[in-house]
PDB file of C-alpha atoms and ligand atoms in Angstrom:
ATOM      1  CA  MET A   1      12.874  61.800 225.146  1.00  0.00           C
ATOM      2  CA  ASP A   2      14.161  63.290 228.382  1.00  0.00           C
ATOM      3  CA  ASN A   3      17.400  65.233 228.458  1.00  0.00           C
ATOM      4  CA  ILE A   4      19.073  64.859 231.823  1.00  0.00           C
ATOM      5  CA  LEU A   5      21.553  67.128 233.568  1.00  0.00           C
ATOM      6  CA  VAL A   6      23.772  65.691 236.307  1.00  0.00           C
ATOM      7  CA  ILE A   7      25.572  68.270 238.438  1.00  0.00           C
ATOM      8  CA  GLY A   8      28.500  66.840 240.390  1.00  0.00           C
ATOM      9  CA  ALA A   9      29.102  64.087 237.827  1.00  0.00           C
ATOM     10  CA  ALA A  10      32.723  63.544 238.837  1.00  0.00           C
ATOM     11  CA  GLY A  11      31.834  62.755 242.456  1.00  0.00           C
ATOM     12  CA  GLN A  12      31.192  59.519 244.317  1.00  0.00           C
ATOM     13  CA  ILE A  13      27.485  59.261 243.412  1.00  0.00           C
ATOM     14  CA  GLY A  14      27.611  61.193 240.131  1.00  0.00           C
ATOM     15  CA  SER A  15      30.226  59.026 238.452  1.00  0.00           C
ATOM     16  CA  GLU A  16      28.063  55.913 238.918  1.00  0.00           C
ATOM     17  CA  LEU A  17      24.703  57.578 238.367  1.00  0.00           C
ATOM     18  CA  VAL A  18      25.766  59.039 234.998  1.00  0.00           C
ATOM     19  CA  ALA A  19      26.786  55.586 233.728  1.00  0.00           C
ATOM     20  CA  GLU A  20      23.443  54.078 234.744  1.00  0.00           C
ATOM     21  CA  LEU A  21      21.377  56.970 233.373  1.00  0.00           C
ATOM     22  CA  ARG A  22      23.237  56.750 230.056  1.00  0.00           C
ATOM     23  CA  THR A  23      22.359  53.051 229.840  1.00  0.00           C
ATOM     24  CA  ILE A  24      18.695  53.858 230.382  1.00  0.00           C
ATOM     25  CA  TYR A  25      18.263  57.136 228.477  1.00  0.00           C
ATOM     26  CA  GLY A  26      21.054  56.892 225.893  1.00  0.00           C
ATOM     27  CA  ASN A  27      24.500  58.486 226.062  1.00  0.00           C
ATOM     28  CA  ALA A  28      23.609  61.620 224.135  1.00  0.00           C
ATOM     29  CA  HIS A  29      20.741  62.467 226.500  1.00  0.00           C
ATOM     30  CA  VAL A  30      22.705  62.558 229.751  1.00  0.00           C
ATOM     31  CA  TYR A  31      24.750  65.741 230.234  1.00  0.00           C
ATOM     32  CA  ALA A  32      27.424  65.227 232.859  1.00  0.00           C
ATOM     33  CA  THR A  33      28.755  68.421 234.476  1.00  0.00           C
ATOM     34  CA  ASP A  34      31.069  69.323 237.325  1.00  0.00           C
ATOM     35  CA  ILE A  35      33.431  72.100 238.383  1.00  0.00           C
ATOM     36  CA  LYS A  36      36.303  69.660 237.915  1.00  0.00           C
ATOM     37  CA  GLN A  37      37.297  67.322 235.098  1.00  0.00           C
ATOM     38  CA  ALA A  38      35.416  63.998 235.072  1.00  0.00           C
ATOM     39  CA  PRO A  39      36.964  60.501 234.889  1.00  0.00           C
ATOM     40  CA  PRO A  40      37.669  59.172 231.347  1.00  0.00           C
ATOM     41  CA  ASP A  41      34.599  56.911 231.108  1.00  0.00           C
ATOM     42  CA  ILE A  42      32.292  59.869 231.808  1.00  0.00           C
ATOM     43  CA  LEU A  43      34.179  62.100 229.355  1.00  0.00           C
ATOM     44  CA  GLU A  44      34.200  59.505 226.622  1.00  0.00           C
ATOM     45  CA  GLY A  45      30.722  58.073 227.241  1.00  0.00           C
ATOM     46  CA  GLY A  46      28.672  61.165 226.405  1.00  0.00           C
ATOM     47  CA  PRO A  47      28.486  64.940 226.754  1.00  0.00           C
ATOM     48  CA  PHE A  48      30.515  66.506 229.572  1.00  0.00           C
ATOM     49  CA  GLN A  49      30.949  70.170 230.401  1.00  0.00           C
ATOM     50  CA  ILE A  50      32.536  72.153 233.188  1.00  0.00           C
ATOM     51  CA  LEU A  51      29.600  73.913 234.887  1.00  0.00           C
ATOM     52  CA  ASP A  52      29.445  75.831 238.154  1.00  0.00           C
ATOM     53  CA  VAL A  53      26.003  75.450 239.733  1.00  0.00           C
ATOM     54  CA  MET A  54      26.702  78.600 241.775  1.00  0.00           C
ATOM     55  CA  ASP A  55      26.591  80.591 238.527  1.00  0.00           C
ATOM     56  CA  ASP A  56      22.838  80.922 238.011  1.00  0.00           C
ATOM     57  CA  LYS A  57      23.153  82.568 234.579  1.00  0.00           C
ATOM     58  CA  GLN A  58      25.404  79.827 233.197  1.00  0.00           C
ATOM     59  CA  LEU A  59      23.053  77.249 234.712  1.00  0.00           C
ATOM     60  CA  ILE A  60      19.881  78.614 233.141  1.00  0.00           C
ATOM     61  CA  HIS A  61      21.570  79.012 229.726  1.00  0.00           C
ATOM     62  CA  PHE A  62      22.775  75.426 229.870  1.00  0.00           C
ATOM     63  CA  ILE A  63      19.324  74.129 230.814  1.00  0.00           C
ATOM     64  CA  ILE A  64      17.551  76.062 228.070  1.00  0.00           C
ATOM     65  CA  ARG A  65      20.180  75.348 225.378  1.00  0.00           C
ATOM     66  CA  HIS A  66      20.097  71.587 225.983  1.00  0.00           C
ATOM     67  CA  LYS A  67      16.336  71.375 226.624  1.00  0.00           C
ATOM     68  CA  ILE A  68      16.919  69.735 230.001  1.00  0.00           C
ATOM     69  CA  SER A  69      13.860  68.056 231.525  1.00  0.00           C
ATOM     70  CA  GLN A  70      15.419  66.324 234.563  1.00  0.00           C
ATOM     71  CA  VAL A  71      18.119  67.650 236.880  1.00  0.00           C
ATOM     72  CA  TYR A  72      20.140  65.637 239.395  1.00  0.00           C
ATOM     73  CA  HIS A  73      21.938  68.107 241.645  1.00  0.00           C
ATOM     74  CA  LEU A  74      24.578  66.155 243.575  1.00  0.00           C
ATOM     75  CA  ALA A  75      27.198  68.811 244.346  1.00  0.00           C
ATOM     76  CA  ALA A  76      27.661  69.477 248.079  1.00  0.00           C
ATOM     77  CA  VAL A  77      30.211  70.055 250.821  1.00  0.00           C
ATOM     78  CA  LEU A  78      29.983  66.976 253.103  1.00  0.00           C
ATOM     79  CA  SER A  79      29.831  66.855 256.897  1.00  0.00           C
ATOM     80  CA  GLY A  80      33.530  66.764 257.835  1.00  0.00           C
ATOM     81  CA  ASN A  81      34.642  69.423 255.362  1.00  0.00           C
ATOM     82  CA  ALA A  82      31.669  71.644 256.210  1.00  0.00           C
ATOM     83  CA  GLU A  83      32.787  71.830 259.863  1.00  0.00           C
ATOM     84  CA  LYS A  84      36.146  73.248 258.693  1.00  0.00           C
ATOM     85  CA  LEU A  85      34.575  75.962 256.522  1.00  0.00           C
ATOM     86  CA  PRO A  86      31.088  76.533 257.970  1.00  0.00           C
ATOM     87  CA  THR A  87      30.028  79.722 256.184  1.00  0.00           C
ATOM     88  CA  GLN A  88      31.409  78.677 252.792  1.00  0.00           C
ATOM     89  CA  ALA A  89      29.766  75.254 253.127  1.00  0.00           C
ATOM     90  CA  TRP A  90      26.452  76.840 254.044  1.00  0.00           C
ATOM     91  CA  ARG A  91      26.655  79.165 251.039  1.00  0.00           C
ATOM     92  CA  ILE A  92      27.599  76.413 248.599  1.00  0.00           C
ATOM     93  CA  ASN A  93      25.024  73.907 249.829  1.00  0.00           C
ATOM     94  CA  MET A  94      22.161  76.396 250.052  1.00  0.00           C
ATOM     95  CA  ASP A  95      22.807  78.738 247.122  1.00  0.00           C
ATOM     96  CA  SER A  96      23.312  75.868 244.705  1.00  0.00           C
ATOM     97  CA  LEU A  97      19.996  74.291 245.729  1.00  0.00           C
ATOM     98  CA  MET A  98      18.185  77.618 245.500  1.00  0.00           C
ATOM     99  CA  ASN A  99      19.597  78.165 241.994  1.00  0.00           C
ATOM    100  CA  ILE A 100      18.246  74.789 240.904  1.00  0.00           C
ATOM    101  CA  LEU A 101      14.830  75.301 242.511  1.00  0.00           C
ATOM    102  CA  GLU A 102      14.477  78.731 240.915  1.00  0.00           C
ATOM    103  CA  VAL A 103      15.401  77.421 237.455  1.00  0.00           C
ATOM    104  CA  ALA A 104      12.958  74.527 237.862  1.00  0.00           C
ATOM    105  CA  LYS A 105      10.260  77.027 238.828  1.00  0.00           C
ATOM    106  CA  MET A 106      10.983  79.313 235.873  1.00  0.00           C
ATOM    107  CA  VAL A 107      11.730  76.878 233.038  1.00  0.00           C
ATOM    108  CA  GLU A 108       8.635  74.900 232.118  1.00  0.00           C
ATOM    109  CA  GLU A 109      10.618  72.157 230.330  1.00  0.00           C
ATOM    110  CA  VAL A 110      12.231  71.116 233.628  1.00  0.00           C
ATOM    111  CA  LYS A 111       9.863  68.429 234.857  1.00  0.00           C
ATOM    112  CA  LYS A 112      11.753  66.838 237.752  1.00  0.00           C
ATOM    113  CA  VAL A 113      14.626  67.577 240.105  1.00  0.00           C
ATOM    114  CA  PHE A 114      16.599  65.195 242.332  1.00  0.00           C
ATOM    115  CA  TRP A 115      18.471  66.563 245.316  1.00  0.00           C
ATOM    116  CA  PRO A 116      20.122  64.389 247.976  1.00  0.00           C
ATOM    117  CA  SER A 117      19.529  64.910 251.648  1.00  0.00           C
ATOM    118  CA  SER A 118      21.237  62.855 254.355  1.00  0.00           C
ATOM    119  CA  ILE A 119      20.899  61.117 257.716  1.00  0.00           C
ATOM    120  CA  ALA A 120      22.751  64.243 258.899  1.00  0.00           C
ATOM    121  CA  VAL A 121      19.372  66.016 259.172  1.00  0.00           C
ATOM    122  CA  PHE A 122      18.895  64.199 262.487  1.00  0.00           C
ATOM    123  CA  GLY A 123      20.496  65.262 265.738  1.00  0.00           C
ATOM    124  CA  PRO A 124      21.339  64.318 269.316  1.00  0.00           C
ATOM    125  CA  THR A 125      17.750  64.139 270.588  1.00  0.00           C
ATOM    126  CA  THR A 126      16.397  62.240 267.564  1.00  0.00           C
ATOM    127  CA  PRO A 127      15.553  58.590 268.360  1.00  0.00           C
ATOM    128  CA  ARG A 128      18.726  56.700 267.313  1.00  0.00           C
ATOM    129  CA  HIS A 129      17.264  53.273 266.534  1.00  0.00           C
ATOM    130  CA  GLU A 130      14.996  52.823 263.532  1.00  0.00           C
ATOM    131  CA  THR A 131      14.770  56.618 263.251  1.00  0.00           C
ATOM    132  CA  PRO A 132      11.249  57.365 261.943  1.00  0.00           C
ATOM    133  CA  GLN A 133      10.463  59.316 258.778  1.00  0.00           C
ATOM    134  CA  ARG A 134       8.868  62.063 260.866  1.00  0.00           C
ATOM    135  CA  THR A 135      10.596  62.781 264.147  1.00  0.00           C
ATOM    136  CA  VAL A 136      12.716  65.308 266.057  1.00  0.00           C
ATOM    137  CA  MET A 137      15.250  66.953 263.731  1.00  0.00           C
ATOM    138  CA  ASP A 138      17.862  68.998 265.544  1.00  0.00           C
ATOM    139  CA  PRO A 139      21.097  68.702 263.537  1.00  0.00           C
ATOM    140  CA  VAL A 140      24.181  70.209 265.158  1.00  0.00           C
ATOM    141  CA  THR A 141      26.465  70.185 262.098  1.00  0.00           C
ATOM    142  CA  VAL A 142      26.602  72.790 259.338  1.00  0.00           C
ATOM    143  CA  TYR A 143      26.046  70.065 256.769  1.00  0.00           C
ATOM    144  CA  GLY A 144      23.026  68.712 258.656  1.00  0.00           C
ATOM    145  CA  ILE A 145      21.557  72.179 259.113  1.00  0.00           C
ATOM    146  CA  SER A 146      21.975  72.887 255.387  1.00  0.00           C
ATOM    147  CA  LYS A 147      20.340  69.562 254.455  1.00  0.00           C
ATOM    148  CA  LEU A 148      17.403  70.151 256.811  1.00  0.00           C
ATOM    149  CA  ALA A 149      16.923  73.691 255.486  1.00  0.00           C
ATOM    150  CA  GLY A 150      17.191  72.275 251.944  1.00  0.00           C
ATOM    151  CA  GLU A 151      14.479  69.733 252.677  1.00  0.00           C
ATOM    152  CA  ARG A 152      12.176  72.466 253.896  1.00  0.00           C
ATOM    153  CA  TRP A 153      12.849  74.484 250.716  1.00  0.00           C
ATOM    154  CA  CYS A 154      12.137  71.434 248.536  1.00  0.00           C
ATOM    155  CA  ASP A 155       8.814  70.909 250.300  1.00  0.00           C
ATOM    156  CA  TYR A 156       8.054  74.629 249.979  1.00  0.00           C
ATOM    157  CA  TYR A 157       8.774  74.757 246.217  1.00  0.00           C
ATOM    158  CA  PHE A 158       6.646  71.644 245.704  1.00  0.00           C
ATOM    159  CA  LYS A 159       3.661  73.016 247.620  1.00  0.00           C
ATOM    160  CA  LYS A 160       3.937  76.647 246.562  1.00  0.00           C
ATOM    161  CA  PHE A 161       5.102  76.393 242.941  1.00  0.00           C
ATOM    162  CA  GLY A 162       4.464  72.757 241.989  1.00  0.00           C
ATOM    163  CA  VAL A 163       8.175  72.031 241.431  1.00  0.00           C
ATOM    164  CA  ASP A 164       8.496  68.234 241.310  1.00  0.00           C
ATOM    165  CA  VAL A 165      11.600  67.858 243.469  1.00  0.00           C
ATOM    166  CA  ARG A 166      12.415  64.435 244.874  1.00  0.00           C
ATOM    167  CA  SER A 167      14.924  63.563 247.540  1.00  0.00           C
ATOM    168  CA  LEU A 168      16.491  60.770 249.606  1.00  0.00           C
ATOM    169  CA  ARG A 169      18.151  60.952 252.998  1.00  0.00           C
ATOM    170  CA  TYR A 170      21.206  58.937 252.005  1.00  0.00           C
ATOM    171  CA  PRO A 171      23.017  56.987 254.692  1.00  0.00           C
ATOM    172  CA  GLY A 172      26.792  56.500 254.227  1.00  0.00           C
ATOM    173  CA  LEU A 173      27.326  55.280 250.662  1.00  0.00           C
ATOM    174  CA  ILE A 174      29.932  52.579 250.036  1.00  0.00           C
ATOM    175  CA  SER A 175      31.561  52.332 246.609  1.00  0.00           C
ATOM    176  CA  TYR A 176      34.819  51.466 244.879  1.00  0.00           C
ATOM    177  CA  LYS A 177      34.602  53.495 241.652  1.00  0.00           C
ATOM    178  CA  THR A 178      35.095  57.018 243.021  1.00  0.00           C
ATOM    179  CA  GLU A 179      36.109  57.589 246.628  1.00  0.00           C
ATOM    180  CA  PRO A 180      34.054  60.111 248.637  1.00  0.00           C
ATOM    181  CA  GLY A 181      35.644  63.202 250.135  1.00  0.00           C
ATOM    182  CA  GLY A 182      35.080  65.069 253.366  1.00  0.00           C
ATOM    183  CA  GLY A 183      32.300  62.973 254.916  1.00  0.00           C
ATOM    184  CA  THR A 184      31.955  61.190 258.256  1.00  0.00           C
ATOM    185  CA  THR A 185      30.945  57.873 256.733  1.00  0.00           C
ATOM    186  CA  ASP A 186      34.021  57.980 254.445  1.00  0.00           C
ATOM    187  CA  TYR A 187      35.698  55.603 256.907  1.00  0.00           C
ATOM    188  CA  ALA A 188      33.514  52.799 255.540  1.00  0.00           C
ATOM    189  CA  VAL A 189      35.077  53.253 252.082  1.00  0.00           C
ATOM    190  CA  GLU A 190      38.649  54.012 253.228  1.00  0.00           C
ATOM    191  CA  ILE A 191      38.691  50.835 255.327  1.00  0.00           C
ATOM    192  CA  TYR A 192      38.322  48.667 252.197  1.00  0.00           C
ATOM    193  CA  PHE A 193      40.900  50.589 250.144  1.00  0.00           C
ATOM    194  CA  GLU A 194      43.451  50.503 252.973  1.00  0.00           C
ATOM    195  CA  ALA A 195      42.784  46.815 253.638  1.00  0.00           C
ATOM    196  CA  VAL A 196      43.805  46.087 250.042  1.00  0.00           C
ATOM    197  CA  ARG A 197      46.593  48.700 249.827  1.00  0.00           C
ATOM    198  CA  GLN A 198      48.284  48.161 253.189  1.00  0.00           C
ATOM    199  CA  GLY A 199      46.508  45.407 255.089  1.00  0.00           C
ATOM    200  CA  LYS A 200      45.777  47.848 257.904  1.00  0.00           C
ATOM    201  CA  TYR A 201      43.642  50.889 258.698  1.00  0.00           C
ATOM    202  CA  GLU A 202      43.521  53.559 261.388  1.00  0.00           C
ATOM    203  CA  CYS A 203      39.859  54.445 261.841  1.00  0.00           C
ATOM    204  CA  PHE A 204      38.748  57.954 262.817  1.00  0.00           C
ATOM    205  CA  LEU A 205      35.630  56.564 264.553  1.00  0.00           C
ATOM    206  CA  THR A 206      35.515  54.164 267.504  1.00  0.00           C
ATOM    207  CA  GLU A 207      35.098  50.428 267.014  1.00  0.00           C
ATOM    208  CA  ALA A 208      31.444  50.398 268.169  1.00  0.00           C
ATOM    209  CA  THR A 209      30.128  53.479 266.314  1.00  0.00           C
ATOM    210  CA  ALA A 210      27.022  52.222 264.518  1.00  0.00           C
ATOM    211  CA  LEU A 211      25.874  54.129 261.423  1.00  0.00           C
ATOM    212  CA  PRO A 212      23.563  53.212 258.550  1.00  0.00           C
ATOM    213  CA  VAL A 213      25.311  52.533 255.227  1.00  0.00           C
ATOM    214  CA  LEU A 214      24.196  51.401 251.773  1.00  0.00           C
ATOM    215  CA  PHE A 215      26.114  49.849 248.871  1.00  0.00           C
ATOM    216  CA  MET A 216      26.207  52.158 245.847  1.00  0.00           C
ATOM    217  CA  PRO A 217      24.316  49.882 243.394  1.00  0.00           C
ATOM    218  CA  ASP A 218      21.338  49.907 245.794  1.00  0.00           C
ATOM    219  CA  ALA A 219      21.604  53.692 246.160  1.00  0.00           C
ATOM    220  CA  ILE A 220      21.686  54.218 242.376  1.00  0.00           C
ATOM    221  CA  THR A 221      18.681  51.948 241.834  1.00  0.00           C
ATOM    222  CA  ALA A 222      16.799  53.723 244.632  1.00  0.00           C
ATOM    223  CA  THR A 223      17.573  57.145 243.166  1.00  0.00           C
ATOM    224  CA  ILE A 224      16.416  56.243 239.661  1.00  0.00           C
ATOM    225  CA  ASN A 225      13.345  54.378 240.941  1.00  0.00           C
ATOM    226  CA  LEU A 226      12.310  57.391 242.980  1.00  0.00           C
ATOM    227  CA  MET A 227      12.719  59.647 239.929  1.00  0.00           C
ATOM    228  CA  GLU A 228      10.721  57.252 237.750  1.00  0.00           C
ATOM    229  CA  ALA A 229       7.934  56.731 240.301  1.00  0.00           C
ATOM    230  CA  ASP A 230       4.497  58.032 239.498  1.00  0.00           C
ATOM    231  CA  ARG A 231       4.192  61.459 241.070  1.00  0.00           C
ATOM    232  CA  SER A 232       0.806  60.567 242.571  1.00  0.00           C
ATOM    233  CA  SER A 233       2.348  57.728 244.634  1.00  0.00           C
ATOM    234  CA  LEU A 234       4.767  60.056 246.439  1.00  0.00           C
ATOM    235  CA  THR A 235       3.633  61.285 249.843  1.00  0.00           C
ATOM    236  CA  VAL A 236       6.916  62.775 251.088  1.00  0.00           C
ATOM    237  CA  HIS A 237       8.080  65.997 249.421  1.00  0.00           C
ATOM    238  CA  SER A 238      10.875  66.854 251.821  1.00  0.00           C
ATOM    239  CA  SER A 239      13.053  63.721 251.655  1.00  0.00           C
ATOM    240  CA  TYR A 240      12.601  59.956 252.107  1.00  0.00           C
ATOM    241  CA  ASN A 241      14.449  58.014 254.811  1.00  0.00           C
ATOM    242  CA  LEU A 242      16.734  55.370 253.301  1.00  0.00           C
ATOM    243  CA  GLY A 243      18.021  52.867 255.827  1.00  0.00           C
ATOM    244  CA  GLY A 244      20.505  50.458 254.360  1.00  0.00           C
ATOM    245  CA  MET A 245      22.347  48.407 256.972  1.00  0.00           C
ATOM    246  CA  SER A 246      23.531  49.449 260.405  1.00  0.00           C
ATOM    247  CA  VAL A 247      27.236  48.623 260.787  1.00  0.00           C
ATOM    248  CA  THR A 248      30.183  49.510 263.013  1.00  0.00           C
ATOM    249  CA  PRO A 249      33.879  49.770 262.022  1.00  0.00           C
ATOM    250  CA  GLY A 250      34.487  46.674 264.163  1.00  0.00           C
ATOM    251  CA  GLU A 251      31.894  44.658 262.238  1.00  0.00           C
ATOM    252  CA  ILE A 252      33.327  45.684 258.864  1.00  0.00           C
ATOM    253  CA  ALA A 253      36.803  44.699 260.073  1.00  0.00           C
ATOM    254  CA  VAL A 254      35.524  41.231 261.056  1.00  0.00           C
ATOM    255  CA  GLU A 255      34.014  40.825 257.589  1.00  0.00           C
ATOM    256  CA  ILE A 256      37.225  41.990 255.866  1.00  0.00           C
ATOM    257  CA  ARG A 257      39.268  39.471 257.898  1.00  0.00           C
ATOM    258  CA  LYS A 258      37.272  36.659 256.305  1.00  0.00           C
ATOM    259  CA  HIS A 259      39.071  37.643 253.068  1.00  0.00           C
ATOM    260  CA  ILE A 260      42.292  39.162 254.479  1.00  0.00           C
ATOM    261  CA  PRO A 261      42.966  37.336 257.799  1.00  0.00           C
ATOM    262  CA  GLU A 262      45.971  39.522 258.665  1.00  0.00           C
ATOM    263  CA  PHE A 263      43.980  42.792 258.315  1.00  0.00           C
ATOM    264  CA  ALA A 264      44.745  45.046 261.303  1.00  0.00           C
ATOM    265  CA  ILE A 265      42.574  47.922 262.482  1.00  0.00           C
ATOM    266  CA  SER A 266      43.300  50.563 265.106  1.00  0.00           C
ATOM    267  CA  TYR A 267      41.062  53.366 266.355  1.00  0.00           C
ATOM    268  CA  LYS A 268      41.950  57.029 266.711  1.00  0.00           C
ATOM    269  CA  PRO A 269      38.703  59.036 266.863  1.00  0.00           C
ATOM    270  CA  ASP A 270      38.958  62.617 265.573  1.00  0.00           C
ATOM    271  CA  PHE A 271      36.437  65.479 265.289  1.00  0.00           C
ATOM    272  CA  ARG A 272      34.189  63.332 263.105  1.00  0.00           C
ATOM    273  CA  GLN A 273      33.364  61.119 266.112  1.00  0.00           C
ATOM    274  CA  ALA A 274      31.329  63.980 267.592  1.00  0.00           C
ATOM    275  CA  ILE A 275      29.402  64.209 264.306  1.00  0.00           C
ATOM    276  CA  ALA A 276      28.727  60.453 264.160  1.00  0.00           C
ATOM    277  CA  ASP A 277      27.574  60.507 267.795  1.00  0.00           C
ATOM    278  CA  THR A 278      24.599  62.671 266.804  1.00  0.00           C
ATOM    279  CA  TRP A 279      23.486  60.542 263.828  1.00  0.00           C
ATOM    280  CA  PRO A 280      21.075  57.573 263.796  1.00  0.00           C
ATOM    281  CA  HIS A 281      22.315  54.003 264.297  1.00  0.00           C
ATOM    282  CA  SER A 282      19.583  52.706 262.021  1.00  0.00           C
ATOM    283  CA  VAL A 283      16.780  54.261 259.993  1.00  0.00           C
ATOM    284  CA  ASP A 284      13.170  53.226 259.333  1.00  0.00           C
ATOM    285  CA  ASP A 285      12.657  53.433 255.568  1.00  0.00           C
ATOM    286  CA  SER A 286       9.198  51.851 255.430  1.00  0.00           C
ATOM    287  CA  LYS A 287       7.733  54.957 253.739  1.00  0.00           C
ATOM    288  CA  ALA A 288      10.185  54.583 250.808  1.00  0.00           C
ATOM    289  CA  ARG A 289       9.287  50.890 250.571  1.00  0.00           C
ATOM    290  CA  GLU A 290       5.526  51.606 250.634  1.00  0.00           C
ATOM    291  CA  ASP A 291       5.454  54.590 248.275  1.00  0.00           C
ATOM    292  CA  TRP A 292       7.836  53.579 245.488  1.00  0.00           C
ATOM    293  CA  GLY A 293       9.145  50.113 246.321  1.00  0.00           C
ATOM    294  CA  PHE A 294      12.590  50.734 247.783  1.00  0.00           C
ATOM    295  CA  ALA A 295      14.418  47.436 248.333  1.00  0.00           C
ATOM    296  CA  GLN A 296      17.940  46.792 249.561  1.00  0.00           C
ATOM    297  CA  THR A 297      19.684  43.856 247.894  1.00  0.00           C
ATOM    298  CA  TYR A 298      23.228  43.910 249.363  1.00  0.00           C
ATOM    299  CA  ASP A 299      24.147  43.015 252.940  1.00  0.00           C
ATOM    300  CA  LEU A 300      27.534  43.498 254.609  1.00  0.00           C
ATOM    301  CA  GLU A 301      28.856  40.097 253.577  1.00  0.00           C
ATOM    302  CA  LYS A 302      27.942  40.418 249.896  1.00  0.00           C
ATOM    303  CA  MET A 303      29.127  44.025 249.730  1.00  0.00           C
ATOM    304  CA  THR A 304      32.479  43.243 251.346  1.00  0.00           C
ATOM    305  CA  GLY A 305      33.240  40.476 248.845  1.00  0.00           C
ATOM    306  CA  ILE A 306      32.526  42.796 245.905  1.00  0.00           C
ATOM    307  CA  MET A 307      34.359  45.806 247.398  1.00  0.00           C
ATOM    308  CA  LEU A 308      37.578  43.846 247.988  1.00  0.00           C
ATOM    309  CA  LYS A 309      37.489  42.135 244.591  1.00  0.00           C
ATOM    310  CA  GLU A 310      36.836  45.369 242.683  1.00  0.00           C
ATOM    311  CA  ILE A 311      39.410  47.398 244.617  1.00  0.00           C
ATOM    312  CA  ARG A 312      42.055  44.732 243.957  1.00  0.00           C
ATOM    313  CA  GLU A 313      41.250  44.954 240.232  1.00  0.00           C
ATOM    314  CA  LYS A 314      41.284  48.742 240.296  1.00  0.00           C
ATOM    315  CA  LEU A 315      44.615  49.020 242.118  1.00  0.00           C
ATOM    316  CA  LYS A 316      46.238  46.576 239.667  1.00  0.00           C
ATOM    317  CA  THR A 317      45.700  48.968 236.758  1.00  0.00           C
TER     318      THR A 317
HETATM  319  C1  AKB B   1      28.763  62.352 255.181  1.00  0.00           C
HETATM  320  O1  AKB B   1      29.321  61.508 255.903  1.00  0.00           O
HETATM  321  O2  AKB B   1      28.880  63.560 255.334  1.00  0.00           O
HETATM  322  C2  AKB B   1      27.842  61.846 254.087  1.00  0.00           C
HETATM  323  C3  AKB B   1      26.443  61.699 254.548  1.00  0.00           C
HETATM  324  C4  AKB B   1      26.044  60.613 255.465  1.00  0.00           C
HETATM  325  O3  AKB B   1      25.605  62.466 254.155  1.00  0.00           O
HETATM  326  N1  AKB B   1      28.335  60.609 253.585  1.00  0.00           N
END
């Protein structure tokens, strides 16, 4: 039986991934860790420990002590926050990945590693529509540069040392359980929370800014399916494109108004507009579909209905 370590378990992806992994592998086999306290369901549902992935000694002890065979390393400084603290963000994003890759190289019991990349690896001269798997990559943000460098390291550790590291270029992820923090696509989560809380939202991107987004259940399924795929079927060892749906703030607002007719949106672009302007509008994820069967099941309409219903429930309690 696999023992799984999730780093960044209290975050937007981690809090949902841990729950799903515990359903599949059993509560006792999924070790949730973070540098901050996790939400009650993670704490009560199985083992949780405060762990700093930057501390390589603590990390290797943890992995050996708990006989960890799979690692999901989700901790990162996202695009908006990384622009405020460039050198710290670079250090955190890169050193943490290097610690994980080194442990996976050294400890034979570690069979697989998951590390998320992002659409941020693309840049202003990358084709913006249906961005191909292999294309120009010239990121101009610290976050994007760190993700692109990370992808190259993942590919290097796979080819040089046989480390089975798997990765997805996540688009903006939309969820209601745990709100994201410090990203450019965060608007697409905030908009739903503010629609329910206040009936209005001031968006930090313009009305027509198109970015790819994906509903969290599809992202969780994709992540686990990639990790469970037969190694021989995988042809990309840097990171797989994951498209989702291409949406603008204006289009989400129209969809929200079908449920909350009085919803008002205004636009006040800030520094994150310049980041979004260098990212793809839509992404070609045919390689992920071919190699390990990626499939998206939620569209904007279905996602909006669920987001508003779940946020209403959540804010009641
Ligand atoms: C961000 O906006 O920084 C992230 C991402 C797309 O990687 N959500």
